[in-house]
mmCIF file of C-alpha atoms in Angstrom:
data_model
loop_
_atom_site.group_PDB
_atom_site.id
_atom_site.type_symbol
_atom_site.label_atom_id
_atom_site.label_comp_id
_atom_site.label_asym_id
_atom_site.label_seq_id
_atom_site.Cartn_x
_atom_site.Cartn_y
_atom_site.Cartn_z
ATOM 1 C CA UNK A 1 40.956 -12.961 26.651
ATOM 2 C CA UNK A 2 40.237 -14.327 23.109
ATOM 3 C CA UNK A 3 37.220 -14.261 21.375
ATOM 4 C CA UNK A 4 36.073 -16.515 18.174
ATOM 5 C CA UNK A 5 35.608 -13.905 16.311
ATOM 6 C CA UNK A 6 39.214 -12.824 16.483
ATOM 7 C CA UNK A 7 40.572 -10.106 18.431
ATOM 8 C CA UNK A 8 40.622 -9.939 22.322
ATOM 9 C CA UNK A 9 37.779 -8.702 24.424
ATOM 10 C CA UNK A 10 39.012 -5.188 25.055
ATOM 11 C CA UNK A 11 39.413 -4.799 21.048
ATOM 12 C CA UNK A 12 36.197 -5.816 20.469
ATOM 13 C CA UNK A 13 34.494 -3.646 23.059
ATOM 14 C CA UNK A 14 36.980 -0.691 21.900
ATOM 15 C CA UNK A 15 35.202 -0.743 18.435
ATOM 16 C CA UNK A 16 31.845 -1.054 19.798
ATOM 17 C CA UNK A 17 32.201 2.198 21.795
ATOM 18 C CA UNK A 18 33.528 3.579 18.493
ATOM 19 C CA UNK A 19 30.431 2.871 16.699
ATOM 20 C CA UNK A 20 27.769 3.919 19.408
ATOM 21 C CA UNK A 21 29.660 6.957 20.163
ATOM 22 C CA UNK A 22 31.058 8.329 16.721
ATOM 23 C CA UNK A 23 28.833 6.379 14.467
ATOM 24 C CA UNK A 24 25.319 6.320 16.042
ATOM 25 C CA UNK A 25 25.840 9.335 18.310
ATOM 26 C CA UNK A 26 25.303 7.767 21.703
ATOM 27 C CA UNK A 27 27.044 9.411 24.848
ATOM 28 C CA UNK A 28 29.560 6.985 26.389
ATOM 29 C CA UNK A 29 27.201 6.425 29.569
ATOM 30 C CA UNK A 30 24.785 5.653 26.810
ATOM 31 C CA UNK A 31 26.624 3.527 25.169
ATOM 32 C CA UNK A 32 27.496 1.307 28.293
ATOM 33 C CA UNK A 33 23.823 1.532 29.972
ATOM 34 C CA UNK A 34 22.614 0.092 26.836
ATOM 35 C CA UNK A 35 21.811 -3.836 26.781
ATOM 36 C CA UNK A 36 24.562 -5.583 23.953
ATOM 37 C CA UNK A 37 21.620 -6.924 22.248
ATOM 38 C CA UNK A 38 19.722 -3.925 22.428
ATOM 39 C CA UNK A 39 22.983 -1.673 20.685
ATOM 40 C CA UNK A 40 23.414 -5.058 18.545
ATOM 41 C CA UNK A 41 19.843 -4.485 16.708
ATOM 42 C CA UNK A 42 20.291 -0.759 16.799
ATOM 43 C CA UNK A 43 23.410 -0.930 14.833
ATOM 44 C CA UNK A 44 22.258 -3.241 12.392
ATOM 45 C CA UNK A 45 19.560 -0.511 11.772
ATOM 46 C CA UNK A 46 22.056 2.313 11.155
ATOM 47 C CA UNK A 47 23.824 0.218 8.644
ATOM 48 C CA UNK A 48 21.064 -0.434 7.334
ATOM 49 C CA UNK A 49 20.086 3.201 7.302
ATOM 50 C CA UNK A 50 23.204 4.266 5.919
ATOM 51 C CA UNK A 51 22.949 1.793 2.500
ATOM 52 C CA UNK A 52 25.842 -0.191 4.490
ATOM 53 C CA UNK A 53 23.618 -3.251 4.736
ATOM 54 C CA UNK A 54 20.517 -4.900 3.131
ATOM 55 C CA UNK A 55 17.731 -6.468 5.331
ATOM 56 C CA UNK A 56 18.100 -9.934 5.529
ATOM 57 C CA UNK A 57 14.121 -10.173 5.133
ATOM 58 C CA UNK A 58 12.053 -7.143 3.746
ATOM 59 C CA UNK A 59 8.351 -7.992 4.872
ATOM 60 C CA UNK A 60 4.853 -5.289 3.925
ATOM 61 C CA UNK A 61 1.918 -5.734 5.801
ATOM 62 C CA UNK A 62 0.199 -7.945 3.040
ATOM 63 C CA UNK A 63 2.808 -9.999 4.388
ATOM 64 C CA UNK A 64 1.654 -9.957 7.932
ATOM 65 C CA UNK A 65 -1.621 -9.589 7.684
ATOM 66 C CA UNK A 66 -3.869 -11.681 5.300
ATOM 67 C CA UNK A 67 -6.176 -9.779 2.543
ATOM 68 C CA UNK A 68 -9.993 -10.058 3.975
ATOM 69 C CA UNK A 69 -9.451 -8.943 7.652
#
């Protein structure tokens, strides 16, 4: 099966595995146990981590909270 992102299904999921399991560390039963959004957000942090990738928003807790409370 296709996907829009190029690549079939089995591709895609192929390189996934490759990054939980090389990349992040994660056993394989891990690595399938794990919700796609879930591993999704947690590789986003290790690129992050790694310098791979910048934020897309950096926030500090001025930010969140106002000055006064």
């Amino acid at each position: 099966m296709n996907n829009p992102c190029g690549g079939n299904t089995e591709e895609v999921f192929t390189r996934l595995l490759y990054y939980g399991t090389v990349q992040m560390g994660m056993s394989v039963d891990d690595f399938w146990l794990t919700p796609i959004g879930l591993f999704l957000d947690l590789w986003a942090c290790h690129k992050q981590f790694l310098g791979m990738e910048k934020p897309k928003q950096t926030f500090s807790i001025d930010d969140i909270i106002p000055p006064g409370i």
